[in-house]
Amino acid sequence: MRAAVSGTAAAVLLGGCSMGATEGAAEPGAKASGSRAPSASASGEVSAEGSEPSATPSAAPFEADPDRVPTSGTRGATLAAAIVMRPQDWGAGFEAQPLARSAEGTVAVLDEECRWQRRALPEGVLASLSLYSELPGTGKRGTVKVTAAVTVHTTVLGADDQLSETLEEPLRCPEQQVRADERIAELNSVGTPLGIRGNNYADDSIYEQGAYLTGGGKASYRWMVTRLGQVTVAVALKGAEGYTSSELEQYVTRGTTTMLDRVRFELGGGEG
C-alpha cells in the first residue's frame, strides 16, 4: 500500500502507493469525482454516508506549538512513529502484512514511467513512515489491505506543495504500477481545502478512488491524504470481496481521524 504523503482526498474525510500499495508504492492522485465521503468525528466514528466530516469544531488553520515542531530527521521520525496507525489501531482481526513497514529514510515517489518507487528522502522532508496492515479473509470475505503513511516536512509550504503535486499525478499517470503484477487504474480524485465542502478537519485534503488490478483480479481502491501544518497523513485501502463501500470507507475514516488527532496531540497546537 502507499506510503509517503502525496495524494488525493474527497469530501470524504474520513486521502505511499497508498491504498493497496506496497513498500515500493506511494500515493496516487486523480481528478475529482465529486462524490461525498462519510463524515467522522474525532473518535473516528462514521456518520451516515454522504454527510460532511467534522473531526474538529472550527475551520481555522492548524497552528502548532513552535517548541514542539520537529527540526531534525530524528525528531521527525519520532513524530511520524507516534502518529502512524499500527495493526491493532484498525480494529479487531487486523495484523501486520508480511512486509510490515517502509524502508527507513525513504519516501514513495511516482516516477517518470508511472511506477511507484521508494526513494531517499528529498530536501524539505524530515521523515516518512508507512505501515502496512491487513484484515485476513474469512468465509466469503477476502483480505482487506491498508496502508497508513505519515510524512513530516520542514515547512508548511513544503507539505502543501506535496498535496498540490499529488492532484496532478492522475493526469500524468492515469494508470500506475505498484508492483510487477499490480496496478492502480480508473482513478478519480478530488481536492478539498479547509472550509470547502465541509472540510473543517484538516488544512487540506485529497480523496481518490479507483480500481486495484492484480493479475486477473480487480478490487476497489481508496486513498485519502490530509494535511495539518507541516505533517501529512495518508490512508490507502485495497478492498476485497464481501465488503460494502460503506464498510471500507469506515476504515479510511478511522485511520484518517485517528492520525489527525495524534498530530494535534503531538504538536500541541490548536486552530485559530
PDB file of C-alpha atoms in Angstrom:
ATOM      1  CA  MET A   1       0.000   0.000   0.000  1.00  0.00           C
ATOM      2  CA  ARG A   2       1.050   3.561  -0.388  1.00  0.00           C
ATOM      3  CA  ALA A   3       3.402   5.397   1.760  1.00  0.00           C
ATOM      4  CA  ALA A   4       4.744   8.888   1.572  1.00  0.00           C
ATOM      5  CA  VAL A   5       2.397  11.760   1.599  1.00  0.00           C
ATOM      6  CA  SER A   6       1.067  12.987  -1.666  1.00  0.00           C
ATOM      7  CA  GLY A   7      -2.399  12.106  -2.616  1.00  0.00           C
ATOM      8  CA  THR A   8      -5.956  12.664  -3.174  1.00  0.00           C
ATOM      9  CA  ALA A   9      -8.896  13.077  -0.891  1.00  0.00           C
ATOM     10  CA  ALA A  10     -12.515  13.758  -1.358  1.00  0.00           C
ATOM     11  CA  ALA A  11     -15.016  15.383   0.857  1.00  0.00           C
ATOM     12  CA  VAL A  12     -14.819  12.025   2.404  1.00  0.00           C
ATOM     13  CA  LEU A  13     -12.908  12.890   5.428  1.00  0.00           C
ATOM     14  CA  LEU A  14     -12.650  10.361   6.859  1.00  0.00           C
ATOM     15  CA  GLY A  15      -6.881  10.746   1.127  1.00  0.00           C
ATOM     16  CA  GLY A  16       2.605   5.902  -0.181  1.00  0.00           C
ATOM     17  CA  CYS A  17       1.376   3.650  -3.253  1.00  0.00           C
ATOM     18  CA  SER A  18      -1.372   4.325  -0.783  1.00  0.00           C
ATOM     19  CA  MET A  19      -4.461   2.252  -0.706  1.00  0.00           C
ATOM     20  CA  GLY A  20      -3.326  -1.125  -1.626  1.00  0.00           C
ATOM     21  CA  ALA A  21       0.241  -0.227  -2.397  1.00  0.00           C
ATOM     22  CA  THR A  22       3.360  -1.833  -1.092  1.00  0.00           C
ATOM     23  CA  GLU A  23       6.616  -0.525   0.232  1.00  0.00           C
ATOM     24  CA  GLY A  24       7.692   0.394  -3.253  1.00  0.00           C
ATOM     25  CA  ALA A  25       4.467   2.251  -3.768  1.00  0.00           C
ATOM     26  CA  ALA A  26       3.247   5.659  -2.877  1.00  0.00           C
ATOM     27  CA  GLU A  27       0.144   7.799  -3.156  1.00  0.00           C
ATOM     28  CA  PRO A  28      -1.608   8.274  -6.490  1.00  0.00           C
ATOM     29  CA  GLY A  29      -3.932  11.095  -7.374  1.00  0.00           C
ATOM     30  CA  ALA A  30      -6.678  11.905  -9.834  1.00  0.00           C
ATOM     31  CA  LYS A  31      -9.471  14.214 -10.799  1.00  0.00           C
ATOM     32  CA  ALA A  32     -12.380  14.921  -8.589  1.00  0.00           C
ATOM     33  CA  SER A  33     -15.239  12.528  -8.701  1.00  0.00           C
ATOM     34  CA  GLY A  34     -17.441  14.938  -6.810  1.00  0.00           C
ATOM     35  CA  SER A  35     -18.760  12.211  -4.532  1.00  0.00           C
ATOM     36  CA  ARG A  36     -19.175  12.895  -0.844  1.00  0.00           C
ATOM     37  CA  ALA A  37     -17.490  10.868   1.799  1.00  0.00           C
ATOM     38  CA  PRO A  38     -18.618   9.559   5.122  1.00  0.00           C
ATOM     39  CA  SER A  39     -18.263  12.012   7.963  1.00  0.00           C
ATOM     40  CA  ALA A  40     -16.215  11.219  11.002  1.00  0.00           C
ATOM     41  CA  SER A  41     -15.952  12.533  14.499  1.00  0.00           C
ATOM     42  CA  ALA A  42     -12.721  12.903  16.432  1.00  0.00           C
ATOM     43  CA  SER A  43     -13.373   9.437  17.825  1.00  0.00           C
ATOM     44  CA  GLY A  44     -13.285   8.005  14.331  1.00  0.00           C
ATOM     45  CA  GLU A  45     -16.966   7.068  14.212  1.00  0.00           C
ATOM     46  CA  VAL A  46     -18.622   7.430  10.850  1.00  0.00           C
ATOM     47  CA  SER A  47     -21.973   9.080  10.299  1.00  0.00           C
ATOM     48  CA  ALA A  48     -24.421   8.459   7.506  1.00  0.00           C
ATOM     49  CA  GLU A  49     -22.858   8.202   4.082  1.00  0.00           C
ATOM     50  CA  GLY A  50     -22.934  11.459   2.192  1.00  0.00           C
ATOM     51  CA  SER A  51     -22.742  13.751   5.216  1.00  0.00           C
ATOM     52  CA  GLU A  52     -19.797  16.012   5.898  1.00  0.00           C
ATOM     53  CA  PRO A  53     -16.870  15.145   8.156  1.00  0.00           C
ATOM     54  CA  SER A  54     -16.450  17.001  11.400  1.00  0.00           C
ATOM     55  CA  ALA A  55     -13.258  15.931  13.121  1.00  0.00           C
ATOM     56  CA  THR A  56     -12.734  19.398  14.587  1.00  0.00           C
ATOM     57  CA  PRO A  57     -15.178  22.114  15.607  1.00  0.00           C
ATOM     58  CA  SER A  58     -13.723  25.016  13.612  1.00  0.00           C
ATOM     59  CA  ALA A  59     -12.372  25.736  10.143  1.00  0.00           C
ATOM     60  CA  ALA A  60      -9.370  27.812  11.206  1.00  0.00           C
ATOM     61  CA  PRO A  61      -5.890  26.709  10.038  1.00  0.00           C
ATOM     62  CA  PHE A  62      -3.976  24.478  12.391  1.00  0.00           C
ATOM     63  CA  GLU A  63      -1.321  26.203  14.497  1.00  0.00           C
ATOM     64  CA  ALA A  64       1.318  24.012  16.104  1.00  0.00           C
ATOM     65  CA  ASP A  65       3.298  24.910  19.201  1.00  0.00           C
ATOM     66  CA  PRO A  66       6.616  26.142  17.726  1.00  0.00           C
ATOM     67  CA  ASP A  67       8.546  24.444  20.524  1.00  0.00           C
ATOM     68  CA  ARG A  68       7.121  21.054  19.538  1.00  0.00           C
ATOM     69  CA  VAL A  69       7.655  21.297  15.790  1.00  0.00           C
ATOM     70  CA  PRO A  70      10.477  18.929  14.717  1.00  0.00           C
ATOM     71  CA  THR A  71      13.508  20.450  13.041  1.00  0.00           C
ATOM     72  CA  SER A  72      15.699  17.357  12.649  1.00  0.00           C
ATOM     73  CA  GLY A  73      15.352  13.996  10.982  1.00  0.00           C
ATOM     74  CA  THR A  74      15.466  12.201  14.320  1.00  0.00           C
ATOM     75  CA  ARG A  75      12.644  14.256  15.810  1.00  0.00           C
ATOM     76  CA  GLY A  76      10.702  13.985  12.580  1.00  0.00           C
ATOM     77  CA  ALA A  77      10.979  10.196  12.631  1.00  0.00           C
ATOM     78  CA  THR A  78       9.878  10.090  16.269  1.00  0.00           C
ATOM     79  CA  LEU A  79       6.837  12.196  15.437  1.00  0.00           C
ATOM     80  CA  ALA A  80       5.903  10.025  12.444  1.00  0.00           C
ATOM     81  CA  ALA A  81       6.142   6.880  14.573  1.00  0.00           C
ATOM     82  CA  ALA A  82       3.881   8.407  17.224  1.00  0.00           C
ATOM     83  CA  ILE A  83       1.217   9.290  14.649  1.00  0.00           C
ATOM     84  CA  VAL A  84       1.064   6.346  12.244  1.00  0.00           C
ATOM     85  CA  MET A  85      -1.636   3.656  12.526  1.00  0.00           C
ATOM     86  CA  ARG A  86      -0.458   0.251  13.721  1.00  0.00           C
ATOM     87  CA  PRO A  87      -2.304  -3.014  13.009  1.00  0.00           C
ATOM     88  CA  GLN A  88      -4.203  -3.027  16.307  1.00  0.00           C
ATOM     89  CA  ASP A  89      -5.401   0.545  15.722  1.00  0.00           C
ATOM     90  CA  TRP A  90      -7.529  -0.506  12.741  1.00  0.00           C
ATOM     91  CA  GLY A  91      -9.742  -2.832  14.735  1.00  0.00           C
ATOM     92  CA  ALA A  92     -10.168  -6.466  15.735  1.00  0.00           C
ATOM     93  CA  GLY A  93      -8.513  -9.013  13.487  1.00  0.00           C
ATOM     94  CA  PHE A  94      -6.009  -6.736  11.770  1.00  0.00           C
ATOM     95  CA  GLU A  95      -2.394  -7.825  11.621  1.00  0.00           C
ATOM     96  CA  ALA A  96       0.843  -6.649  10.027  1.00  0.00           C
ATOM     97  CA  GLN A  97       1.408  -7.592   6.393  1.00  0.00           C
ATOM     98  CA  PRO A  98       4.485  -9.738   5.620  1.00  0.00           C
ATOM     99  CA  LEU A  99       6.152  -6.515   4.528  1.00  0.00           C
ATOM    100  CA  ALA A 100       5.166  -4.523   7.607  1.00  0.00           C
ATOM    101  CA  ARG A 101       6.844  -1.138   7.123  1.00  0.00           C
ATOM    102  CA  SER A 102       8.635   1.071   4.644  1.00  0.00           C
ATOM    103  CA  ALA A 103      12.410   1.282   4.473  1.00  0.00           C
ATOM    104  CA  GLU A 104      13.884   3.854   6.815  1.00  0.00           C
ATOM    105  CA  GLY A 105      14.922   7.133   5.224  1.00  0.00           C
ATOM    106  CA  THR A 106      12.760   6.701   2.120  1.00  0.00           C
ATOM    107  CA  VAL A 107       9.579   8.147   0.679  1.00  0.00           C
ATOM    108  CA  ALA A 108       7.162   6.898  -2.001  1.00  0.00           C
ATOM    109  CA  VAL A 109       7.519   8.574  -5.393  1.00  0.00           C
ATOM    110  CA  LEU A 110       5.651   8.140  -8.686  1.00  0.00           C
ATOM    111  CA  ASP A 111       8.471   8.081 -11.225  1.00  0.00           C
ATOM    112  CA  GLU A 112       8.603   9.221 -14.843  1.00  0.00           C
ATOM    113  CA  GLU A 113       7.351   5.833 -16.038  1.00  0.00           C
ATOM    114  CA  CYS A 114       4.340   5.890 -13.705  1.00  0.00           C
ATOM    115  CA  ARG A 115       5.789   3.339 -11.315  1.00  0.00           C
ATOM    116  CA  TRP A 116       5.642   3.762  -7.549  1.00  0.00           C
ATOM    117  CA  GLN A 117       9.154   3.601  -6.109  1.00  0.00           C
ATOM    118  CA  ARG A 118      10.718   4.345  -2.748  1.00  0.00           C
ATOM    119  CA  ARG A 119      13.442   6.926  -2.967  1.00  0.00           C
ATOM    120  CA  ALA A 120      15.743   8.616  -0.469  1.00  0.00           C
ATOM    121  CA  LEU A 121      14.106  11.470   1.434  1.00  0.00           C
ATOM    122  CA  PRO A 122      14.305  14.662  -0.625  1.00  0.00           C
ATOM    123  CA  GLU A 123      15.334  18.031   0.714  1.00  0.00           C
ATOM    124  CA  GLY A 124      12.476  19.501   2.719  1.00  0.00           C
ATOM    125  CA  VAL A 125      11.272  16.174   4.147  1.00  0.00           C
ATOM    126  CA  LEU A 126      12.418  15.227   7.646  1.00  0.00           C
ATOM    127  CA  ALA A 127      10.854  11.777   7.803  1.00  0.00           C
ATOM    128  CA  SER A 128       8.324   9.475   6.178  1.00  0.00           C
ATOM    129  CA  LEU A 129       6.920   6.226   7.534  1.00  0.00           C
ATOM    130  CA  SER A 130       4.403   3.751   6.138  1.00  0.00           C
ATOM    131  CA  LEU A 131       2.998   0.749   7.975  1.00  0.00           C
ATOM    132  CA  TYR A 132       1.154  -1.997   6.074  1.00  0.00           C
ATOM    133  CA  SER A 133      -1.663  -3.941   7.746  1.00  0.00           C
ATOM    134  CA  GLU A 134      -4.356  -6.369   6.630  1.00  0.00           C
ATOM    135  CA  LEU A 135      -7.579  -7.987   7.762  1.00  0.00           C
ATOM    136  CA  PRO A 136      -7.313 -11.652   6.669  1.00  0.00           C
ATOM    137  CA  GLY A 137     -10.215 -13.048   4.723  1.00  0.00           C
ATOM    138  CA  THR A 138     -12.725 -15.394   6.337  1.00  0.00           C
ATOM    139  CA  GLY A 139     -15.680 -17.225   4.855  1.00  0.00           C
ATOM    140  CA  LYS A 140     -16.960 -15.322   1.824  1.00  0.00           C
ATOM    141  CA  ARG A 141     -14.866 -12.264   2.581  1.00  0.00           C
ATOM    142  CA  GLY A 142     -11.485 -11.568   1.074  1.00  0.00           C
ATOM    143  CA  THR A 143      -8.448  -9.886   2.634  1.00  0.00           C
ATOM    144  CA  VAL A 144      -8.586  -6.107   3.096  1.00  0.00           C
ATOM    145  CA  LYS A 145      -5.212  -4.360   2.960  1.00  0.00           C
ATOM    146  CA  VAL A 146      -4.499  -0.914   4.365  1.00  0.00           C
ATOM    147  CA  THR A 147      -1.527   1.400   4.427  1.00  0.00           C
ATOM    148  CA  ALA A 148      -1.022   4.237   6.896  1.00  0.00           C
ATOM    149  CA  ALA A 149       1.598   6.816   5.954  1.00  0.00           C
ATOM    150  CA  VAL A 150       2.950   9.874   7.738  1.00  0.00           C
ATOM    151  CA  THR A 151       5.319  12.408   6.185  1.00  0.00           C
ATOM    152  CA  VAL A 152       6.891  15.224   8.178  1.00  0.00           C
ATOM    153  CA  HIS A 153       8.062  18.225   6.160  1.00  0.00           C
ATOM    154  CA  THR A 154      10.380  21.009   7.243  1.00  0.00           C
ATOM    155  CA  THR A 155       7.795  23.667   6.382  1.00  0.00           C
ATOM    156  CA  VAL A 156       4.040  24.069   5.958  1.00  0.00           C
ATOM    157  CA  LEU A 157       4.617  25.270   2.395  1.00  0.00           C
ATOM    158  CA  GLY A 158       6.524  22.115   1.575  1.00  0.00           C
ATOM    159  CA  ALA A 159       3.708  19.916   2.849  1.00  0.00           C
ATOM    160  CA  ASP A 160       1.167  21.982   0.932  1.00  0.00           C
ATOM    161  CA  ASP A 161       3.163  21.674  -2.283  1.00  0.00           C
ATOM    162  CA  GLN A 162       3.173  17.899  -1.861  1.00  0.00           C
ATOM    163  CA  LEU A 163      -0.616  17.735  -1.965  1.00  0.00           C
ATOM    164  CA  SER A 164      -0.738  20.052  -4.974  1.00  0.00           C
ATOM    165  CA  GLU A 165       1.611  17.778  -6.875  1.00  0.00           C
ATOM    166  CA  THR A 166      -0.458  14.777  -5.921  1.00  0.00           C
ATOM    167  CA  LEU A 167      -3.563  16.129  -7.603  1.00  0.00           C
ATOM    168  CA  GLU A 168      -1.641  16.272 -10.873  1.00  0.00           C
ATOM    169  CA  GLU A 169      -0.384  12.681 -10.716  1.00  0.00           C
ATOM    170  CA  PRO A 170      -3.523  11.011 -12.146  1.00  0.00           C
ATOM    171  CA  LEU A 171      -3.427  13.363 -15.099  1.00  0.00           C
ATOM    172  CA  ARG A 172       0.171  12.430 -15.814  1.00  0.00           C
ATOM    173  CA  CYS A 173      -0.315   8.762 -14.972  1.00  0.00           C
ATOM    174  CA  PRO A 174      -3.933   7.566 -15.322  1.00  0.00           C
ATOM    175  CA  GLU A 175      -2.633   4.046 -14.706  1.00  0.00           C
ATOM    176  CA  GLN A 176       0.079   3.478 -12.105  1.00  0.00           C
ATOM    177  CA  GLN A 177       2.205   0.428 -11.406  1.00  0.00           C
ATOM    178  CA  VAL A 178       2.578  -0.629  -7.786  1.00  0.00           C
ATOM    179  CA  ARG A 179       4.389  -3.915  -8.370  1.00  0.00           C
ATOM    180  CA  ALA A 180       5.226  -6.043 -11.398  1.00  0.00           C
ATOM    181  CA  ASP A 181       1.741  -7.590 -11.374  1.00  0.00           C
ATOM    182  CA  GLU A 182      -0.199  -4.891  -9.525  1.00  0.00           C
ATOM    183  CA  ARG A 183      -1.634  -1.673 -10.954  1.00  0.00           C
ATOM    184  CA  ILE A 184      -3.970   1.140  -9.955  1.00  0.00           C
ATOM    185  CA  ALA A 185      -6.357   2.409 -12.641  1.00  0.00           C
ATOM    186  CA  GLU A 186      -9.721   4.102 -13.289  1.00  0.00           C
ATOM    187  CA  LEU A 187      -8.686   6.884 -10.918  1.00  0.00           C
ATOM    188  CA  ASN A 188     -10.968   9.673  -9.792  1.00  0.00           C
ATOM    189  CA  SER A 189      -9.947  12.158  -7.130  1.00  0.00           C
ATOM    190  CA  VAL A 190     -10.860  15.498  -5.621  1.00  0.00           C
ATOM    191  CA  GLY A 191      -9.039  18.042  -3.520  1.00  0.00           C
ATOM    192  CA  THR A 192     -10.880  19.752  -0.671  1.00  0.00           C
ATOM    193  CA  PRO A 193      -9.141  22.721   1.008  1.00  0.00           C
ATOM    194  CA  LEU A 194     -10.033  23.872   4.511  1.00  0.00           C
ATOM    195  CA  GLY A 195     -13.527  25.361   4.666  1.00  0.00           C
ATOM    196  CA  ILE A 196     -14.682  23.830   1.378  1.00  0.00           C
ATOM    197  CA  ARG A 197     -17.345  21.080   1.136  1.00  0.00           C
ATOM    198  CA  GLY A 198     -17.433  20.612   4.872  1.00  0.00           C
ATOM    199  CA  ASN A 199     -13.697  20.288   5.410  1.00  0.00           C
ATOM    200  CA  ASN A 200     -13.253  21.524   8.963  1.00  0.00           C
ATOM    201  CA  TYR A 201     -10.907  18.718   9.952  1.00  0.00           C
ATOM    202  CA  ALA A 202      -7.674  19.469   8.054  1.00  0.00           C
ATOM    203  CA  ASP A 203      -5.781  22.268   6.340  1.00  0.00           C
ATOM    204  CA  ASP A 204      -6.119  20.381   3.075  1.00  0.00           C
ATOM    205  CA  SER A 205      -7.457  17.042   1.923  1.00  0.00           C
ATOM    206  CA  ILE A 206      -7.395  14.805  -1.147  1.00  0.00           C
ATOM    207  CA  TYR A 207      -9.518  11.726  -1.762  1.00  0.00           C
ATOM    208  CA  GLU A 208      -9.098   9.191  -4.537  1.00  0.00           C
ATOM    209  CA  GLN A 209     -10.994   6.172  -5.775  1.00  0.00           C
ATOM    210  CA  GLY A 210     -10.190   3.657  -8.446  1.00  0.00           C
ATOM    211  CA  ALA A 211      -9.531   0.013  -9.196  1.00  0.00           C
ATOM    212  CA  TYR A 212      -6.678  -2.106  -7.898  1.00  0.00           C
ATOM    213  CA  LEU A 213      -5.694  -4.676 -10.523  1.00  0.00           C
ATOM    214  CA  THR A 214      -3.773  -7.824  -9.637  1.00  0.00           C
ATOM    215  CA  GLY A 215      -3.269 -10.456 -12.315  1.00  0.00           C
ATOM    216  CA  GLY A 216      -6.778 -11.414 -13.325  1.00  0.00           C
ATOM    217  CA  GLY A 217      -8.380  -9.844 -10.257  1.00  0.00           C
ATOM    218  CA  LYS A 218      -9.908  -6.431  -9.634  1.00  0.00           C
ATOM    219  CA  ALA A 219     -10.630  -4.786  -6.278  1.00  0.00           C
ATOM    220  CA  SER A 220     -11.843  -1.374  -5.184  1.00  0.00           C
ATOM    221  CA  TYR A 221      -9.198   1.142  -4.204  1.00  0.00           C
ATOM    222  CA  ARG A 222      -9.394   4.177  -1.937  1.00  0.00           C
ATOM    223  CA  TRP A 223      -6.782   6.636  -0.871  1.00  0.00           C
ATOM    224  CA  MET A 224      -7.025   9.718   1.326  1.00  0.00           C
ATOM    225  CA  VAL A 225      -4.331  12.247   2.155  1.00  0.00           C
ATOM    226  CA  THR A 226      -4.762  15.113   4.615  1.00  0.00           C
ATOM    227  CA  ARG A 227      -2.519  17.838   5.970  1.00  0.00           C
ATOM    228  CA  LEU A 228      -2.236  19.637   9.294  1.00  0.00           C
ATOM    229  CA  GLY A 229       0.590  22.157   9.293  1.00  0.00           C
ATOM    230  CA  GLN A 230       3.799  20.531   8.092  1.00  0.00           C
ATOM    231  CA  VAL A 231       2.542  16.970   8.581  1.00  0.00           C
ATOM    232  CA  THR A 232       0.653  14.936   6.015  1.00  0.00           C
ATOM    233  CA  VAL A 233      -1.105  11.654   6.783  1.00  0.00           C
ATOM    234  CA  ALA A 234      -2.397   9.177   4.237  1.00  0.00           C
ATOM    235  CA  VAL A 235      -4.600   6.090   4.282  1.00  0.00           C
ATOM    236  CA  ALA A 236      -4.681   3.709   1.333  1.00  0.00           C
ATOM    237  CA  LEU A 237      -7.057   0.781   1.128  1.00  0.00           C
ATOM    238  CA  LYS A 238      -7.388  -2.199  -1.199  1.00  0.00           C
ATOM    239  CA  GLY A 239     -10.872  -3.623  -0.830  1.00  0.00           C
ATOM    240  CA  ALA A 240     -11.978  -7.220  -1.034  1.00  0.00           C
ATOM    241  CA  GLU A 241     -14.928  -9.391  -1.940  1.00  0.00           C
ATOM    242  CA  GLY A 242     -17.734  -9.385   0.606  1.00  0.00           C
ATOM    243  CA  TYR A 243     -17.299  -5.803   1.847  1.00  0.00           C
ATOM    244  CA  THR A 244     -19.681  -2.930   1.136  1.00  0.00           C
ATOM    245  CA  SER A 245     -18.473   0.504   0.119  1.00  0.00           C
ATOM    246  CA  SER A 246     -19.635   1.891   3.468  1.00  0.00           C
ATOM    247  CA  GLU A 247     -17.634  -0.692   5.409  1.00  0.00           C
ATOM    248  CA  LEU A 248     -14.461   0.098   3.502  1.00  0.00           C
ATOM    249  CA  GLU A 249     -14.916   3.848   3.877  1.00  0.00           C
ATOM    250  CA  GLN A 250     -15.164   3.428   7.641  1.00  0.00           C
ATOM    251  CA  TYR A 251     -11.600   2.109   7.714  1.00  0.00           C
ATOM    252  CA  VAL A 252     -10.399   5.110   5.723  1.00  0.00           C
ATOM    253  CA  THR A 253     -12.256   7.385   8.129  1.00  0.00           C
ATOM    254  CA  ARG A 254     -10.890   5.660  11.212  1.00  0.00           C
ATOM    255  CA  GLY A 255      -7.310   5.850  10.020  1.00  0.00           C
ATOM    256  CA  THR A 256      -7.547   9.477   8.953  1.00  0.00           C
ATOM    257  CA  THR A 257      -9.276  10.835  12.048  1.00  0.00           C
ATOM    258  CA  THR A 258      -7.048   8.871  14.411  1.00  0.00           C
ATOM    259  CA  MET A 259      -3.854  10.157  12.835  1.00  0.00           C
ATOM    260  CA  LEU A 260      -5.111  13.731  12.612  1.00  0.00           C
ATOM    261  CA  ASP A 261      -5.961  13.633  16.314  1.00  0.00           C
ATOM    262  CA  ARG A 262      -2.457  12.382  17.032  1.00  0.00           C
ATOM    263  CA  VAL A 263      -0.919  15.220  15.032  1.00  0.00           C
ATOM    264  CA  ARG A 264      -2.839  17.721  17.166  1.00  0.00           C
ATOM    265  CA  PHE A 265      -1.838  15.969  20.353  1.00  0.00           C
ATOM    266  CA  GLU A 266       1.849  15.612  19.492  1.00  0.00           C
ATOM    267  CA  LEU A 267       2.316  19.145  18.191  1.00  0.00           C
ATOM    268  CA  GLY A 268       0.274  20.685  20.980  1.00  0.00           C
ATOM    269  CA  GLY A 269      -1.287  23.251  18.721  1.00  0.00           C
ATOM    270  CA  GLY A 270      -4.778  24.500  18.109  1.00  0.00           C
ATOM    271  CA  GLU A 271      -6.939  26.140  15.484  1.00  0.00           C
ATOM    272  CA  GLY A 272      -7.031  29.888  15.287  1.00  0.00           C
TER     273      GLY A 272
END
